[in-house]
């Protein structure tokens, strides 16, 4: 692979670092899939590829917001908490009042309104992130670690530490359970794919995308070049929170329940797939396409491992190994290319 | 006094070559033991390169250094320290969070099985501090000390490490007048303890007040080493520093009837003390002064990058408080530090150029790749940026080409007033001339330009009017021309305004 690449470059076909890393991630994803197919019976099937994507729609969606923030030089660890909070809020707002017990009674809003208000709840957490990071200049990793706990904490209080799933209108389960064209593909999966495509266009073809890179590459130079760093970072936090809010609402709709532990550790998975996809933790570098294939790598590794009689208990260790390998490989490849 | 006869440090035929430049050219001189030896010279004269070779940061191309009779060829700062040379840089190297005592022994802590133990070094360091400045409590947190006290702490550290030579590079740049006096007392005490001090400063008064001997550098060459008693006043020292350098020829321009475009009144910051001036349309105004005189502060205040009090009016209107507002009003800044403040080093030339004028490369928020490419290609051609492609990452360009990319950013902003802070620092001679040509061409198009520089040659070569700064004050304003008195300018910016009679 790298020999071929070198030959290409020698011919004068210059490749940008980003294209190089993306190609590397895609090749790694393909290679790992083929390798897993050799070991695991029945792994090499088209349906399996589809499953790898559809089973991970939530994390990939969160990864979009997280990737943009990472590129701008900021963390967002609050997305998992927002998933739980928005789901719980949507259910609580939609539950009819006067149920049999405290967990069965809510505000009786129409479904659409409940979901909209739940989204506002998610945006409030995003706003809180922006306020502390942008306004009070507190490191984003600390701020979003805090808001992660705030969001999940509120969800826990509302659900008394468990879940709300009774006394809901019938149409609450509609959005999350639409299947397309008689296939096993649900609406949220399609929404995720649309989101990824839109994000790619934003990243490559809009001023908004470029601002993200400028701020991440050099915040001081960005400010001196007339960029309103604060405003842009606020937008990014609100978008990330909005995506996480929608993911939470769709999951709540799919399961017709608001569960305070939903989305647990999803913020780390979203971070991990972005890093696997070649997004630089220091900012200024990365792509949504890379993140997408990073998600496929992680999904392949974990599902292949489950297929290989490894108990699911091993998945954290596998993820850890995958992340270390990915980061070492990325650094090594870039040094090699730029030597 | 007998000790003063022996030599603490001597260099012989020392030369340092950079690609295309000889920074230090066959320099030989001797520094006496237990003396305060001053190094003077203009920016770029070779002082700092010499210091870097003495302290192991750079290795000489040829020549030798002898310290206390032994050959000294350090490969890194640690080896230089072991060889008996300690350095006090302009920036402080103390840890605010630790105590004075901990700072004193930083990097030479004694330990047993990984645990810190009290040792002889600690005691020596604390004793040294007590002799130099008893008022500093060894248990105090360094954050609570003044800048001068921190500097004294660094000196104590250097002295207690057993260094026989301490090099001080502009140690008074950040000090108030009273603190300078105390620092001088400390330096004299060091001399009494037979420590040799190499003192580098642009402030000539300090040199006369403090120094025993002086060595003058000019254009990388050693001009003279002699006792300061034998130097006949500031004027003679200045003449030695500037020699008969031929400055780039300034061509007078006809801009007499231009109207003012920028009016700055009573500008004050923590450093600037009530600065007022104006800039006319089509005029090149040079701001000249030493490091710390307030040049960068003026540029950043006008640009909205720092807070200030006073009034800045551009085209008759107040400018908003952010760089965004300044750019919108028609002002662009080439910042002092191109790598940290100007460039996006991990992005390409194409991605760097358009950042200050987004409207020109987009329609309703959508990027136009073709317009972006055209812009980059246009400036690569116009400014002669040496690169194989506009897709090259700017970190891989040479200093001169990086500076041209920063300049391209500002030109793309189509500003009416350009603020150029050290526009040619660290730039090779060829690129320098090209940048000067661009500045002149812009001025002829009617753009106004402010050049903030520590290089007199640059100021004299391209500026129509020169503003002289010293320690945050606007000392004098003069028109450029054939009759401009270089010695007088140097006298003013080195704090000699009160010495006009000399």
PDB file of N, CA and C in Angstrom, chain B residues 74-127:
ATOM      1  N   UNK B  74      30.508  23.753  23.971  1.00  0.00           N
ATOM      2  CA  UNK B  74      29.291  23.105  24.438  1.00  0.00           C
ATOM      3  C   UNK B  74      28.391  22.689  23.273  1.00  0.00           C
ATOM      4  N   UNK B  75      27.789  21.501  23.411  1.00  0.00           N
ATOM      5  CA  UNK B  75      26.863  21.047  22.375  1.00  0.00           C
ATOM      6  C   UNK B  75      25.420  21.369  22.750  1.00  0.00           C
ATOM      7  N   UNK B  76      25.199  21.751  24.007  1.00  0.00           N
ATOM      8  CA  UNK B  76      23.854  22.135  24.433  1.00  0.00           C
ATOM      9  C   UNK B  76      23.986  23.024  25.677  1.00  0.00           C
ATOM     10  N   UNK B  77      22.875  23.689  26.077  1.00  0.00           N
ATOM     11  CA  UNK B  77      22.952  24.632  27.196  1.00  0.00           C
ATOM     12  C   UNK B  77      23.447  23.979  28.490  1.00  0.00           C
ATOM     13  N   UNK B  78      23.120  22.700  28.693  1.00  0.00           N
ATOM     14  CA  UNK B  78      23.568  22.022  29.917  1.00  0.00           C
ATOM     15  C   UNK B  78      25.093  21.962  29.960  1.00  0.00           C
ATOM     16  N   UNK B  79      25.713  21.628  28.823  1.00  0.00           N
ATOM     17  CA  UNK B  79      27.170  21.546  28.791  1.00  0.00           C
ATOM     18  C   UNK B  79      27.802  22.919  29.008  1.00  0.00           C
ATOM     19  N   UNK B  80      27.119  23.950  28.499  1.00  0.00           N
ATOM     20  CA  UNK B  80      27.637  25.303  28.709  1.00  0.00           C
ATOM     21  C   UNK B  80      27.621  25.647  30.188  1.00  0.00           C
ATOM     22  N   UNK B  81      26.527  25.245  30.881  1.00  0.00           N
ATOM     23  CA  UNK B  81      26.420  25.506  32.305  1.00  0.00           C
ATOM     24  C   UNK B  81      27.516  24.750  33.059  1.00  0.00           C
ATOM     25  N   UNK B  82      27.730  23.502  32.670  1.00  0.00           N
ATOM     26  CA  UNK B  82      28.788  22.724  33.305  1.00  0.00           C
ATOM     27  C   UNK B  82      30.150  23.375  33.069  1.00  0.00           C
ATOM     28  N   UNK B  83      30.294  24.038  31.939  1.00  0.00           N
ATOM     29  CA  UNK B  83      31.551  24.707  31.614  1.00  0.00           C
ATOM     30  C   UNK B  83      31.701  26.043  32.323  1.00  0.00           C
ATOM     31  N   UNK B  84      30.683  26.457  33.096  1.00  0.00           N
ATOM     32  CA  UNK B  84      30.808  27.661  33.889  1.00  0.00           C
ATOM     33  C   UNK B  84      30.136  28.898  33.298  1.00  0.00           C
ATOM     34  N   UNK B  85      29.301  28.723  32.269  1.00  0.00           N
ATOM     35  CA  UNK B  85      28.610  29.888  31.705  1.00  0.00           C
ATOM     36  C   UNK B  85      27.119  29.759  31.972  1.00  0.00           C
ATOM     37  N   UNK B  86      26.558  30.706  32.692  1.00  0.00           N
ATOM     38  CA  UNK B  86      25.121  30.718  32.933  1.00  0.00           C
ATOM     39  C   UNK B  86      24.519  31.886  32.174  1.00  0.00           C
ATOM     40  N   UNK B  87      23.258  31.751  31.785  1.00  0.00           N
ATOM     41  CA  UNK B  87      22.627  32.785  30.976  1.00  0.00           C
ATOM     42  C   UNK B  87      21.305  33.218  31.583  1.00  0.00           C
ATOM     43  N   UNK B  88      21.054  34.503  31.491  1.00  0.00           N
ATOM     44  CA  UNK B  88      19.794  35.084  31.937  1.00  0.00           C
ATOM     45  C   UNK B  88      19.139  35.648  30.688  1.00  0.00           C
ATOM     46  N   UNK B  89      18.094  34.964  30.232  1.00  0.00           N
ATOM     47  CA  UNK B  89      17.476  35.409  28.990  1.00  0.00           C
ATOM     48  C   UNK B  89      16.450  36.496  29.248  1.00  0.00           C
ATOM     49  N   UNK B  90      15.984  37.096  28.159  1.00  0.00           N
ATOM     50  CA  UNK B  90      14.979  38.155  28.298  1.00  0.00           C
ATOM     51  C   UNK B  90      13.722  37.634  28.964  1.00  0.00           C
ATOM     52  N   UNK B  91      13.283  36.429  28.525  1.00  0.00           N
ATOM     53  CA  UNK B  91      12.101  35.848  29.156  1.00  0.00           C
ATOM     54  C   UNK B  91      12.555  35.165  30.439  1.00  0.00           C
ATOM     55  N   UNK B  92      11.696  35.226  31.441  1.00  0.00           N
ATOM     56  CA  UNK B  92      12.052  34.614  32.714  1.00  0.00           C
ATOM     57  C   UNK B  92      11.825  33.117  32.646  1.00  0.00           C
ATOM     58  N   UNK B  93      12.697  32.378  33.301  1.00  0.00           N
ATOM     59  CA  UNK B  93      12.530  30.927  33.364  1.00  0.00           C
ATOM     60  C   UNK B  93      12.331  30.488  34.800  1.00  0.00           C
ATOM     61  N   UNK B  94      11.291  31.024  35.439  1.00  0.00           N
ATOM     62  CA  UNK B  94      10.976  30.590  36.796  1.00  0.00           C
ATOM     63  C   UNK B  94       9.587  29.965  36.799  1.00  0.00           C
ATOM     64  N   UNK B  95       9.343  29.101  37.755  1.00  0.00           N
ATOM     65  CA  UNK B  95       8.042  28.442  37.872  1.00  0.00           C
ATOM     66  C   UNK B  95       7.240  29.148  38.952  1.00  0.00           C
ATOM     67  N   UNK B  96       6.192  29.843  38.539  1.00  0.00           N
ATOM     68  CA  UNK B  96       5.386  30.648  39.455  1.00  0.00           C
ATOM     69  C   UNK B  96       4.780  29.847  40.602  1.00  0.00           C
ATOM     70  N   UNK B  97       4.456  28.581  40.331  1.00  0.00           N
ATOM     71  CA  UNK B  97       3.706  27.792  41.315  1.00  0.00           C
ATOM     72  C   UNK B  97       4.590  27.304  42.463  1.00  0.00           C
ATOM     73  N   UNK B  98       5.903  27.322  42.263  1.00  0.00           N
ATOM     74  CA  UNK B  98       6.788  26.786  43.290  1.00  0.00           C
ATOM     75  C   UNK B  98       7.305  27.900  44.206  1.00  0.00           C
ATOM     76  N   UNK B  99       7.947  27.509  45.295  1.00  0.00           N
ATOM     77  CA  UNK B  99       8.516  28.499  46.199  1.00  0.00           C
ATOM     78  C   UNK B  99       9.866  28.964  45.663  1.00  0.00           C
ATOM     79  N   UNK B 100      10.350  30.030  46.256  1.00  0.00           N
ATOM     80  CA  UNK B 100      11.648  30.587  45.875  1.00  0.00           C
ATOM     81  C   UNK B 100      12.731  29.519  46.004  1.00  0.00           C
ATOM     82  N   UNK B 101      12.689  28.802  47.129  1.00  0.00           N
ATOM     83  CA  UNK B 101      13.694  27.784  47.405  1.00  0.00           C
ATOM     84  C   UNK B 101      13.658  26.685  46.339  1.00  0.00           C
ATOM     85  N   UNK B 102      12.455  26.248  46.038  1.00  0.00           N
ATOM     86  CA  UNK B 102      12.322  25.176  45.042  1.00  0.00           C
ATOM     87  C   UNK B 102      12.821  25.629  43.681  1.00  0.00           C
ATOM     88  N   UNK B 103      12.561  26.884  43.376  1.00  0.00           N
ATOM     89  CA  UNK B 103      13.017  27.413  42.104  1.00  0.00           C
ATOM     90  C   UNK B 103      14.542  27.496  42.042  1.00  0.00           C
ATOM     91  N   UNK B 104      15.125  27.837  43.183  1.00  0.00           N
ATOM     92  CA  UNK B 104      16.582  28.003  43.216  1.00  0.00           C
ATOM     93  C   UNK B 104      17.292  26.713  42.846  1.00  0.00           C
ATOM     94  N   UNK B 105      16.712  25.576  43.254  1.00  0.00           N
ATOM     95  CA  UNK B 105      17.395  24.303  43.050  1.00  0.00           C
ATOM     96  C   UNK B 105      16.796  23.529  41.882  1.00  0.00           C
ATOM     97  N   UNK B 106      15.908  24.194  41.144  1.00  0.00           N
ATOM     98  CA  UNK B 106      15.230  23.532  40.026  1.00  0.00           C
ATOM     99  C   UNK B 106      16.258  22.965  39.057  1.00  0.00           C
ATOM    100  N   UNK B 107      16.102  21.691  38.741  1.00  0.00           N
ATOM    101  CA  UNK B 107      17.014  21.078  37.775  1.00  0.00           C
ATOM    102  C   UNK B 107      18.276  20.563  38.399  1.00  0.00           C
ATOM    103  N   UNK B 108      18.526  20.878  39.685  1.00  0.00           N
ATOM    104  CA  UNK B 108      19.703  20.298  40.329  1.00  0.00           C
ATOM    105  C   UNK B 108      19.321  19.748  41.701  1.00  0.00           C
ATOM    106  N   UNK B 109      18.077  19.269  41.820  1.00  0.00           N
ATOM    107  CA  UNK B 109      17.609  18.716  43.073  1.00  0.00           C
ATOM    108  C   UNK B 109      18.432  17.471  43.424  1.00  0.00           C
ATOM    109  N   UNK B 110      18.732  17.339  44.718  1.00  0.00           N
ATOM    110  CA  UNK B 110      19.374  16.114  45.163  1.00  0.00           C
ATOM    111  C   UNK B 110      18.275  15.123  45.530  1.00  0.00           C
ATOM    112  N   UNK B 111      18.477  13.864  45.219  1.00  0.00           N
ATOM    113  CA  UNK B 111      17.441  12.897  45.555  1.00  0.00           C
ATOM    114  C   UNK B 111      18.068  11.598  46.027  1.00  0.00           C
ATOM    115  N   UNK B 112      17.289  10.904  46.829  1.00  0.00           N
ATOM    116  CA  UNK B 112      17.729   9.580  47.257  1.00  0.00           C
ATOM    117  C   UNK B 112      16.544   8.648  47.071  1.00  0.00           C
ATOM    118  N   UNK B 113      16.719   7.576  46.329  1.00  0.00           N
ATOM    119  CA  UNK B 113      15.645   6.630  45.996  1.00  0.00           C
ATOM    120  C   UNK B 113      14.444   7.373  45.418  1.00  0.00           C
ATOM    121  N   UNK B 114      14.669   8.403  44.643  1.00  0.00           N
ATOM    122  CA  UNK B 114      13.559   9.114  44.023  1.00  0.00           C
ATOM    123  C   UNK B 114      12.898  10.146  44.907  1.00  0.00           C
ATOM    124  N   UNK B 115      13.274  10.221  46.197  1.00  0.00           N
ATOM    125  CA  UNK B 115      12.713  11.249  47.065  1.00  0.00           C
ATOM    126  C   UNK B 115      13.675  12.422  47.162  1.00  0.00           C
ATOM    127  N   UNK B 116      13.086  13.612  47.212  1.00  0.00           N
ATOM    128  CA  UNK B 116      13.939  14.790  47.336  1.00  0.00           C
ATOM    129  C   UNK B 116      14.535  14.846  48.731  1.00  0.00           C
ATOM    130  N   UNK B 117      15.791  15.205  48.817  1.00  0.00           N
ATOM    131  CA  UNK B 117      16.395  15.403  50.135  1.00  0.00           C
ATOM    132  C   UNK B 117      17.066  16.767  50.166  1.00  0.00           C
ATOM    133  N   UNK B 118      17.182  17.338  51.337  1.00  0.00           N
ATOM    134  CA  UNK B 118      17.911  18.600  51.449  1.00  0.00           C
ATOM    135  C   UNK B 118      19.389  18.331  51.221  1.00  0.00           C
ATOM    136  N   UNK B 119      20.041  19.250  50.587  1.00  0.00           N
ATOM    137  CA  UNK B 119      21.440  18.980  50.288  1.00  0.00           C
ATOM    138  C   UNK B 119      22.250  20.258  50.398  1.00  0.00           C
ATOM    139  N   UNK B 120      23.508  20.115  50.187  1.00  0.00           N
ATOM    140  CA  UNK B 120      24.435  21.230  50.210  1.00  0.00           C
ATOM    141  C   UNK B 120      24.042  22.279  49.170  1.00  0.00           C
ATOM    142  N   UNK B 121      23.622  21.790  47.977  1.00  0.00           N
ATOM    143  CA  UNK B 121      23.248  22.720  46.901  1.00  0.00           C
ATOM    144  C   UNK B 121      22.177  23.690  47.373  1.00  0.00           C
ATOM    145  N   UNK B 122      21.164  23.146  48.070  1.00  0.00           N
ATOM    146  CA  UNK B 122      20.088  24.003  48.548  1.00  0.00           C
ATOM    147  C   UNK B 122      20.642  25.113  49.422  1.00  0.00           C
ATOM    148  N   UNK B 123      21.484  24.709  50.374  1.00  0.00           N
ATOM    149  CA  UNK B 123      22.017  25.693  51.323  1.00  0.00           C
ATOM    150  C   UNK B 123      22.819  26.761  50.606  1.00  0.00           C
ATOM    151  N   UNK B 124      23.668  26.316  49.677  1.00  0.00           N
ATOM    152  CA  UNK B 124      24.483  27.281  48.941  1.00  0.00           C
ATOM    153  C   UNK B 124      23.581  28.262  48.193  1.00  0.00           C
ATOM    154  N   UNK B 125      22.538  27.724  47.542  1.00  0.00           N
ATOM    155  CA  UNK B 125      21.651  28.576  46.765  1.00  0.00           C
ATOM    156  C   UNK B 125      20.957  29.593  47.653  1.00  0.00           C
ATOM    157  N   UNK B 126      20.479  29.119  48.811  1.00  0.00           N
ATOM    158  CA  UNK B 126      19.761  30.035  49.698  1.00  0.00           C
ATOM    159  C   UNK B 126      20.704  31.084  50.265  1.00  0.00           C
ATOM    160  N   UNK B 127      21.907  30.660  50.602  1.00  0.00           N
ATOM    161  CA  UNK B 127      22.891  31.624  51.086  1.00  0.00           C
ATOM    162  C   UNK B 127      23.202  32.685  50.033  1.00  0.00           C
TER     163      UNK B 127
END
